[in-house]
XYZ file of C-alpha atoms in Angstrom:
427
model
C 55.342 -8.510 -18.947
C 57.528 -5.615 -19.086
C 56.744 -1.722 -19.670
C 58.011 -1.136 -23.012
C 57.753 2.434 -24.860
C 54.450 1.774 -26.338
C 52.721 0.277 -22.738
C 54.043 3.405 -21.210
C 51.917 5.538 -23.687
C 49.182 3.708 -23.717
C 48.924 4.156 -20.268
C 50.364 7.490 -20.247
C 46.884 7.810 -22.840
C 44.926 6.440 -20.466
C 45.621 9.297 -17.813
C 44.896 11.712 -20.450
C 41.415 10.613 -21.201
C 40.470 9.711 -17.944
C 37.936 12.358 -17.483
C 36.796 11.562 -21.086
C 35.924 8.128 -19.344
C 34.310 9.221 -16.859
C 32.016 11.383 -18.666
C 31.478 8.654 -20.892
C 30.298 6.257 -18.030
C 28.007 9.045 -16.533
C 26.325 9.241 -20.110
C 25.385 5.683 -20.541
C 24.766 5.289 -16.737
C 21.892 7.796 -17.605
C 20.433 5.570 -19.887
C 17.784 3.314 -17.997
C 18.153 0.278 -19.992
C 15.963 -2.632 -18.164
C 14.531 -5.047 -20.248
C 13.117 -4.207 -23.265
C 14.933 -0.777 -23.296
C 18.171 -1.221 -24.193
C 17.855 0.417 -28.078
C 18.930 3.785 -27.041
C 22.494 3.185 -25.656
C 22.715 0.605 -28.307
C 22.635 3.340 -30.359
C 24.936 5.815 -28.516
C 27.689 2.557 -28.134
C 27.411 2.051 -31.744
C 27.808 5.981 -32.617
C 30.784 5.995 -29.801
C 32.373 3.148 -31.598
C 32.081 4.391 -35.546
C 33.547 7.472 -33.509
C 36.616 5.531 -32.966
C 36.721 4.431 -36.995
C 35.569 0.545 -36.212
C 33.436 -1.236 -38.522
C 30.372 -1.227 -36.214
C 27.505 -3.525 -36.914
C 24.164 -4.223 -35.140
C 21.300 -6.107 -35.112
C 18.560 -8.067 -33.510
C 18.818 -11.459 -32.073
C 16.411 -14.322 -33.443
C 15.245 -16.694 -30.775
C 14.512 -19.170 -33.128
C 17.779 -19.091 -34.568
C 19.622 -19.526 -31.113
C 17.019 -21.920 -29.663
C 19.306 -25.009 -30.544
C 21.763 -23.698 -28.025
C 22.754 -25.459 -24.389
C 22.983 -21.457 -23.418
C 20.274 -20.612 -25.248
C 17.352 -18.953 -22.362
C 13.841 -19.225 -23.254
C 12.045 -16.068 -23.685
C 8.485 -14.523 -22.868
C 8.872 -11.215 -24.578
C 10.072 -9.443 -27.949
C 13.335 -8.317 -29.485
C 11.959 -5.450 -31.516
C 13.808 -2.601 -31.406
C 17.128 -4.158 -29.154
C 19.934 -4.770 -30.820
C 23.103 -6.087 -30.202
C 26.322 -4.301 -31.228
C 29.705 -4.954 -32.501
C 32.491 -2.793 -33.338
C 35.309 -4.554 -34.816
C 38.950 -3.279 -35.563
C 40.897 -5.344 -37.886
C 44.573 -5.523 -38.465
C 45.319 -5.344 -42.621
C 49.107 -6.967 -41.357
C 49.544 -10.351 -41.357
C 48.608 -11.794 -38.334
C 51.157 -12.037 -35.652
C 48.830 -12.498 -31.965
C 45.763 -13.757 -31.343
C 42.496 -12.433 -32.148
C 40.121 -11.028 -29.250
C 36.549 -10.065 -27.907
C 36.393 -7.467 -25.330
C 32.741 -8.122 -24.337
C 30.253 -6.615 -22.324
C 26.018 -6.379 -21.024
C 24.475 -3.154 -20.841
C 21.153 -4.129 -19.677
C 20.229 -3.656 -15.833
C 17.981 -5.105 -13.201
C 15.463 -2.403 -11.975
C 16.156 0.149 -9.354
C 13.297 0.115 -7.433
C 12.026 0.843 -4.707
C 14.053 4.247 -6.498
C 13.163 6.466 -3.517
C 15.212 4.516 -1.121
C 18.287 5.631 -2.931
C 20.424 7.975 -1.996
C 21.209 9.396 -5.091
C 19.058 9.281 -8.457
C 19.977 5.554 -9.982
C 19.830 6.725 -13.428
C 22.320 10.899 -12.780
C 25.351 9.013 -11.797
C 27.029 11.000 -9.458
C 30.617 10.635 -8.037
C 30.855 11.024 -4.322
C 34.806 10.903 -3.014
C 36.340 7.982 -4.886
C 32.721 5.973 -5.641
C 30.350 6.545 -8.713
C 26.440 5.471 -7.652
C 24.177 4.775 -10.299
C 22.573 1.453 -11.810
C 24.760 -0.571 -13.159
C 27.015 1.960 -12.856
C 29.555 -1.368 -11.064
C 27.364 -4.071 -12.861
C 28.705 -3.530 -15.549
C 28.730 -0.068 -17.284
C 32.024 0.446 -15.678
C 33.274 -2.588 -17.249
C 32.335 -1.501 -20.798
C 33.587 2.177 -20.216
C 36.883 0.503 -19.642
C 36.657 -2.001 -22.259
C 36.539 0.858 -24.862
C 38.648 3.617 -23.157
C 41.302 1.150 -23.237
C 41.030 0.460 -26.970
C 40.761 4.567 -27.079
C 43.708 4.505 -25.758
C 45.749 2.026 -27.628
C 44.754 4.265 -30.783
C 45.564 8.257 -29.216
C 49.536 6.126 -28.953
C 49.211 4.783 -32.317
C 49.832 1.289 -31.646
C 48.976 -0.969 -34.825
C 47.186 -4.141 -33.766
C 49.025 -7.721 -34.625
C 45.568 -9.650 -34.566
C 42.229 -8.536 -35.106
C 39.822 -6.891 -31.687
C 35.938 -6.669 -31.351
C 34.383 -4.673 -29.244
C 30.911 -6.273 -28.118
C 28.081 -4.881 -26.257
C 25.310 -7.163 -25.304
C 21.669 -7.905 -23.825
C 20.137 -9.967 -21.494
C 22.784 -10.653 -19.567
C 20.704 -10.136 -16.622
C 17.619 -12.827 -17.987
C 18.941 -15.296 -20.667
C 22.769 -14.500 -22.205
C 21.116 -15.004 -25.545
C 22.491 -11.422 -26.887
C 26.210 -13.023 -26.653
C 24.472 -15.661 -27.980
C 23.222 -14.229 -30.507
C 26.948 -12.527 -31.892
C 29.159 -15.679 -31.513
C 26.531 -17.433 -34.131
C 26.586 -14.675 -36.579
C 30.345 -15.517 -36.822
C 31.404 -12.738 -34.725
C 34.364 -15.023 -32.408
C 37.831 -14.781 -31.962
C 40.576 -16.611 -30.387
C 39.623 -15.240 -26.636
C 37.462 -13.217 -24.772
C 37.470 -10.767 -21.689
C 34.510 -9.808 -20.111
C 35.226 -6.850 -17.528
C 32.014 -8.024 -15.055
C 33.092 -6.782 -11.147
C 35.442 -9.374 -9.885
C 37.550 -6.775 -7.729
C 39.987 -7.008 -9.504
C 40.067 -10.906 -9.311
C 40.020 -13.646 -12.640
C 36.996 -15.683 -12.428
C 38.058 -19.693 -12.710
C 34.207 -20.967 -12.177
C 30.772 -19.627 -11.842
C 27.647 -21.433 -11.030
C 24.868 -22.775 -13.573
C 21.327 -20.438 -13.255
C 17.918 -21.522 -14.033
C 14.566 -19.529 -13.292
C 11.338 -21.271 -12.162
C 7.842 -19.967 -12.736
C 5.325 -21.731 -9.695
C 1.726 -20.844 -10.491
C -0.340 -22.063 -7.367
C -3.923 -22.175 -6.955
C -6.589 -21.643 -4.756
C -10.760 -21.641 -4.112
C -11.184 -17.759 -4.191
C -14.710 -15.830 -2.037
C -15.285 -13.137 -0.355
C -13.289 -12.498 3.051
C -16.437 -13.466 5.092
C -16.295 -17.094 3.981
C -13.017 -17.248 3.895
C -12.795 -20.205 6.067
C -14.958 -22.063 3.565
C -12.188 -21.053 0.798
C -8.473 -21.694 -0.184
C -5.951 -18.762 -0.283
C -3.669 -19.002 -2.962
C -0.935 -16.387 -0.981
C -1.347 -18.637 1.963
C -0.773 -22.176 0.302
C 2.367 -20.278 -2.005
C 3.776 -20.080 1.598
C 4.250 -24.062 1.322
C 6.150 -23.669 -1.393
C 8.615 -20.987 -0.961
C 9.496 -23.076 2.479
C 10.074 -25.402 0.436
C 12.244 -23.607 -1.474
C 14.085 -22.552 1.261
C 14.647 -26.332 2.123
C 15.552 -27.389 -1.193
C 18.598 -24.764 -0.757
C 19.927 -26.034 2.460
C 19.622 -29.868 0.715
C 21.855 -28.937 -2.176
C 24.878 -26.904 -0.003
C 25.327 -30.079 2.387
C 26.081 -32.532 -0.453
C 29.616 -32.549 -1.087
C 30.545 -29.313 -3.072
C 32.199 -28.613 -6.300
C 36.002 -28.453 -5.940
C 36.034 -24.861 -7.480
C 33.575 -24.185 -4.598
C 35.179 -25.981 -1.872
C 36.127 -22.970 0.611
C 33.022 -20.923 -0.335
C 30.857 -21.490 3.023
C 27.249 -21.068 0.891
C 27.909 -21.690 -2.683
C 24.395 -22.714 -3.745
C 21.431 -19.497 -3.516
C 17.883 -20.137 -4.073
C 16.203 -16.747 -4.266
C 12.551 -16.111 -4.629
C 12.396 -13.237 -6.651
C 8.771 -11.754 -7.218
C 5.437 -12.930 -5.775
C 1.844 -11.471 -7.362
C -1.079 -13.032 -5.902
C -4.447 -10.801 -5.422
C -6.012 -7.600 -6.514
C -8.107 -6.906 -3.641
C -7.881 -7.190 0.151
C -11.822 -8.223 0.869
C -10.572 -11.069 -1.672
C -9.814 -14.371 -1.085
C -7.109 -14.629 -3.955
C -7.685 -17.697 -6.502
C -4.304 -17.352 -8.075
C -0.392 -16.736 -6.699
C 2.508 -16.854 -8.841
C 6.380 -16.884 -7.481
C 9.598 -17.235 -9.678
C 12.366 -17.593 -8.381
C 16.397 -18.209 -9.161
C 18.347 -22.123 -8.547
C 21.849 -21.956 -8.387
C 23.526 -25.350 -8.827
C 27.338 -26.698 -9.726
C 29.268 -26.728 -12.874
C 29.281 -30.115 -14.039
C 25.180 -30.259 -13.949
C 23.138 -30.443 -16.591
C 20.324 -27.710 -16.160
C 17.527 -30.179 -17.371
C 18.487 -32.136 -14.707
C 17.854 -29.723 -12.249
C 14.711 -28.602 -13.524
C 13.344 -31.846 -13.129
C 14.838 -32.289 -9.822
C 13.830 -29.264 -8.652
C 9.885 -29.772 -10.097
C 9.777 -33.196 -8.201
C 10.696 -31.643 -5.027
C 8.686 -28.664 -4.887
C 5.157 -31.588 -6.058
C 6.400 -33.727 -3.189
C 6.703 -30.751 -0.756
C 2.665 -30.204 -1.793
C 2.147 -33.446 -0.502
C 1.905 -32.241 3.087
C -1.073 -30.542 2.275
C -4.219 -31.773 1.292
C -5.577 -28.531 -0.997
C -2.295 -28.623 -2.798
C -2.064 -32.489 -3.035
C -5.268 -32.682 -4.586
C -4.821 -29.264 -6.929
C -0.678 -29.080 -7.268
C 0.890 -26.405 -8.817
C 1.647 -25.486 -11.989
C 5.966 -25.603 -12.577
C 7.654 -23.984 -15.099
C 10.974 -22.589 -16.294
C 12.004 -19.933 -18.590
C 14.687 -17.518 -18.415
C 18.066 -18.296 -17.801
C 19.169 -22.102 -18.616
C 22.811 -21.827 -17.704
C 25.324 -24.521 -17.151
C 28.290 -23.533 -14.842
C 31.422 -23.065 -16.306
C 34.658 -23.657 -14.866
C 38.455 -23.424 -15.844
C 42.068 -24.724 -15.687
C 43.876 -22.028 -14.156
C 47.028 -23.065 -16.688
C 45.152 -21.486 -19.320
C 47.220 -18.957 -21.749
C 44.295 -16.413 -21.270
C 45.249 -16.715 -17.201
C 48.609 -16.168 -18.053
C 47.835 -13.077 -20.268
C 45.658 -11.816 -17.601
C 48.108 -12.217 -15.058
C 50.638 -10.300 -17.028
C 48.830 -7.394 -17.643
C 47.189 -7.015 -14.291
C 51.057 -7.214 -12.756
C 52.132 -4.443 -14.939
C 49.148 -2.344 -14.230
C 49.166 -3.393 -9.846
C 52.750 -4.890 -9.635
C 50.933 -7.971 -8.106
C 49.819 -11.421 -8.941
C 46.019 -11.705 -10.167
C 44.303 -13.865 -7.665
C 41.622 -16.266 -9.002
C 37.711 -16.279 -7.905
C 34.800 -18.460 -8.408
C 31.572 -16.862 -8.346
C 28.330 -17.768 -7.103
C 25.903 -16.869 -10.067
C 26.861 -16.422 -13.657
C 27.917 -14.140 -16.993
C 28.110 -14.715 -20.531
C 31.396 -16.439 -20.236
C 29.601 -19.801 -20.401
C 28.405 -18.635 -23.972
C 31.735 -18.048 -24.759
C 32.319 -21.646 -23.499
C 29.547 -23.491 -25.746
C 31.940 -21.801 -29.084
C 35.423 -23.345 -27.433
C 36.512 -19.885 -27.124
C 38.871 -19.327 -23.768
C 37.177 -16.582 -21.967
C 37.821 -14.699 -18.521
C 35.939 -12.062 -16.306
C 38.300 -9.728 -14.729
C 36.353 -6.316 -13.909
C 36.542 -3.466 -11.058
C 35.187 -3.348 -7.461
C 32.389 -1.760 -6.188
C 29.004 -2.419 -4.128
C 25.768 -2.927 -3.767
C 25.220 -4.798 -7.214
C 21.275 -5.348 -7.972
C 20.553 -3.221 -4.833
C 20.390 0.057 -3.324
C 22.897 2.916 -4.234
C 25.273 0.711 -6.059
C 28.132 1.865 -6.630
C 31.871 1.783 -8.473
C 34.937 2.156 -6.970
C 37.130 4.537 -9.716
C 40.428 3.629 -8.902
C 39.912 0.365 -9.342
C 38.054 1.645 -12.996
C 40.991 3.395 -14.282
C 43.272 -0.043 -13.032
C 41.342 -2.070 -15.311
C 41.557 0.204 -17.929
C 45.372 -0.287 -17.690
C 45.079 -3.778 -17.019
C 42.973 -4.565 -20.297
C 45.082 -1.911 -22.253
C 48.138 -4.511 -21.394
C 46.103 -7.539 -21.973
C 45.387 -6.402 -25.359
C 48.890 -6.213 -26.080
C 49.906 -8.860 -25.219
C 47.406 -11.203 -26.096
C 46.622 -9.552 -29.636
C 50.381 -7.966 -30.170
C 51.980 -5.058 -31.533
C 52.458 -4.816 -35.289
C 56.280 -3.799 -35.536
C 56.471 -1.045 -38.386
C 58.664 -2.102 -41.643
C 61.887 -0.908 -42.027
């Protein structure tokens, strides 16, 4: 892909509004949108986007309408009051490209323990050539660049030759049922980006997800018969070895060829614990979820059963838990993997645009968890991940690196030309 007269203002565009995009990343890296809170920059997105003259549309997802899905997570909670939002931009020309989504999740994992950060998670603040903030890298950035590219497609006055949504989403982090929930209100398209951090890199494969609820329990007292009693912390102990053990089994069978130079592909995480409520307590109840990572290919109801079996066997060893096992259940994310022929046109496309905006080759990644491109996936819709580099994702003072922010902005500026082309004026 060549620089033509219109790439060169578009990007020339893109270095005028840069500080317009960076303002706009601060703003919604202010918003604190964890689970259950994501209405409010919803609403801001949607205002940003009506803004930019797009037919914006929102609304909320229906869990019993997207329950039939292979993607589809099952959910605990409500969707009162969080929408998902669309902006779309259509061409009135006949159609000369292809049609596309530029997609991206606004919701974020919590930020606590907050007072180990060095900077308040939810004021973004730019220190030398980093931004630190929550989700500031995963994936705020992503969606800043996402629309400050279409931004700047419009300040040149380029004319679209296929029609472009703009999509932001929720529960990226928990289920993927917001994307979901747009692709089967008919909002699809002939291909997708999704700007999630890749540094820079086009994500071939990701791993399948799946979250598992163990409930174990015990014979609570007071502390001074404790011996005489059966702590529920203490016996959870067999099974998050367990887990542990489970994780080493499934990274020495032979690995997924998308995975095959990745040293660790597999993680098994236990994520929260609660057991207790007061220390002179011998605690009757402990609950642990935790996150299974396993190959594309695999069926997640496979897993769940596979993983269920193991952790009941693992009980055997001791005689409390063999006689009162655990309770094992899933909810959450029920992801298959996803993975890619590299030969696809969207690679291609991608590679283009990323040369014109780096002068190098894109190089191709698999990743070890997931993203909503396996949604994408379930609707035959070729989608890719390409997104900026930064740190510290889900922990501490994450950040994003902003020349690699303003880079993508180029890069998907490119890719929308030439994946959606340029309608030529008449003569």
């Amino acid at each position: 892909m060549h620089k033509t007269e219109t790439t060169e203002k578009v990007l020339a565009a893109i270095d005028d509004i840069w500080e317009e995009e960076l303002l706009f990343l601060k703003t919604i890296g202010s918003f604190k949108s964890t689970l259950g809170n994501e209405k409010y920059i919803q609403m801001y997105i949607k205002n940003h986007i009506e803004e930019m003259n797009l037919k914006a549309t929102s609304f909320i997802p229906d869990p019993k309408r997207l329950s039939s899905y292979q993607n589809y997570g099952h959910v605990e909670w409500s969707y009162e009051d969080r929408p998902v939002v669309v902006g779309e931009w259509k061409t009135n020309q006949p159609k000369i490209g292809k049609s596309l989504i530029l997609q991206g999740h606004i919701d974020v994992v919590s930020a606590e323990p907050e007072h180990l950060w060095k900077h308040d998670p939810y004021n973004p603040t730019i220190v030398g050539d980093k931004m630190y903030g929550r989700g500031i890298v995963d994936m705020k950035g992503g969606v800043a660049a996402m629309i400050y590219a279409v931004k700047a497609l419009q300040k040149a006055g380029v004319t679209l030759g296929a029609d472009l949504q703009i999509q932001t989403v929720i529960e990226e982090e928990c289920t993927g049922n917001g994307a979901l929930a747009l692709l089967d209100k008919g909002f699809v398209a002939d291909g997708a980006l999704i700007p999630e951090p890749t540094t820079l890199r086009a994500m071939q494969a990701q791993v399948g997800v799946l979250w598992v609820r163990v409930k174990v329990k015990g014979s609570g007292a007071h502390v001074e018969r404790a011996e005489k009693a059966q702590n529920a912390i203490i016996k959870a102990a067999y099974i998050i070895q367990a887990l542990e053990e489970y994780r080493e089994h499934i990274n020495s069978r032979p690995k997924h060829p998308d995975f095959s130079n990745h040293p660790h592909p597999l993680n098994v995480n236990v994520g929260t614990i609660n057991g207790g409520d007061w220390p002179s307590n011998v605690p009757s109840e402990c609950t642990l979820e935790a996150r299974i990572g396993f190959y594309p290919g695999e069926n997640p109801a496979d897993i769940q059963r596979e993983v269920k079996e193991w952790i009941l066997k693992a009980t055997e060893k001791d005689t409390w838990l063999k006689e009162t096992p655990p309770e094992v259940t899933f909810y959450g994310f029920s992801a298959p993997g996803s993975s890619h022929s590299p030969d696809l046109e969207i690679f291609d496309s991608l590679n283009n645009a990323h040369q014109l905006a780096t002068n190098e080759s894109v190089e191709q990644t698999a990743f070890t968890g997931t993203t909503d491109v396996r949604a994408f996936d379930e609707f035959g819709i070729p989608a890719v991940c390409y997104g900026p580099s930064g740190g510290n994702m889900h922990s501490v003072d994450e950040y994003l690196e902003l020349d690699s922010l303003k880079i993508l902005t180029k890069s998907i500026a490119a890719f929308i030309l030439n994946w959606c082309k340029e309608e030529q004026p008449s003569e």
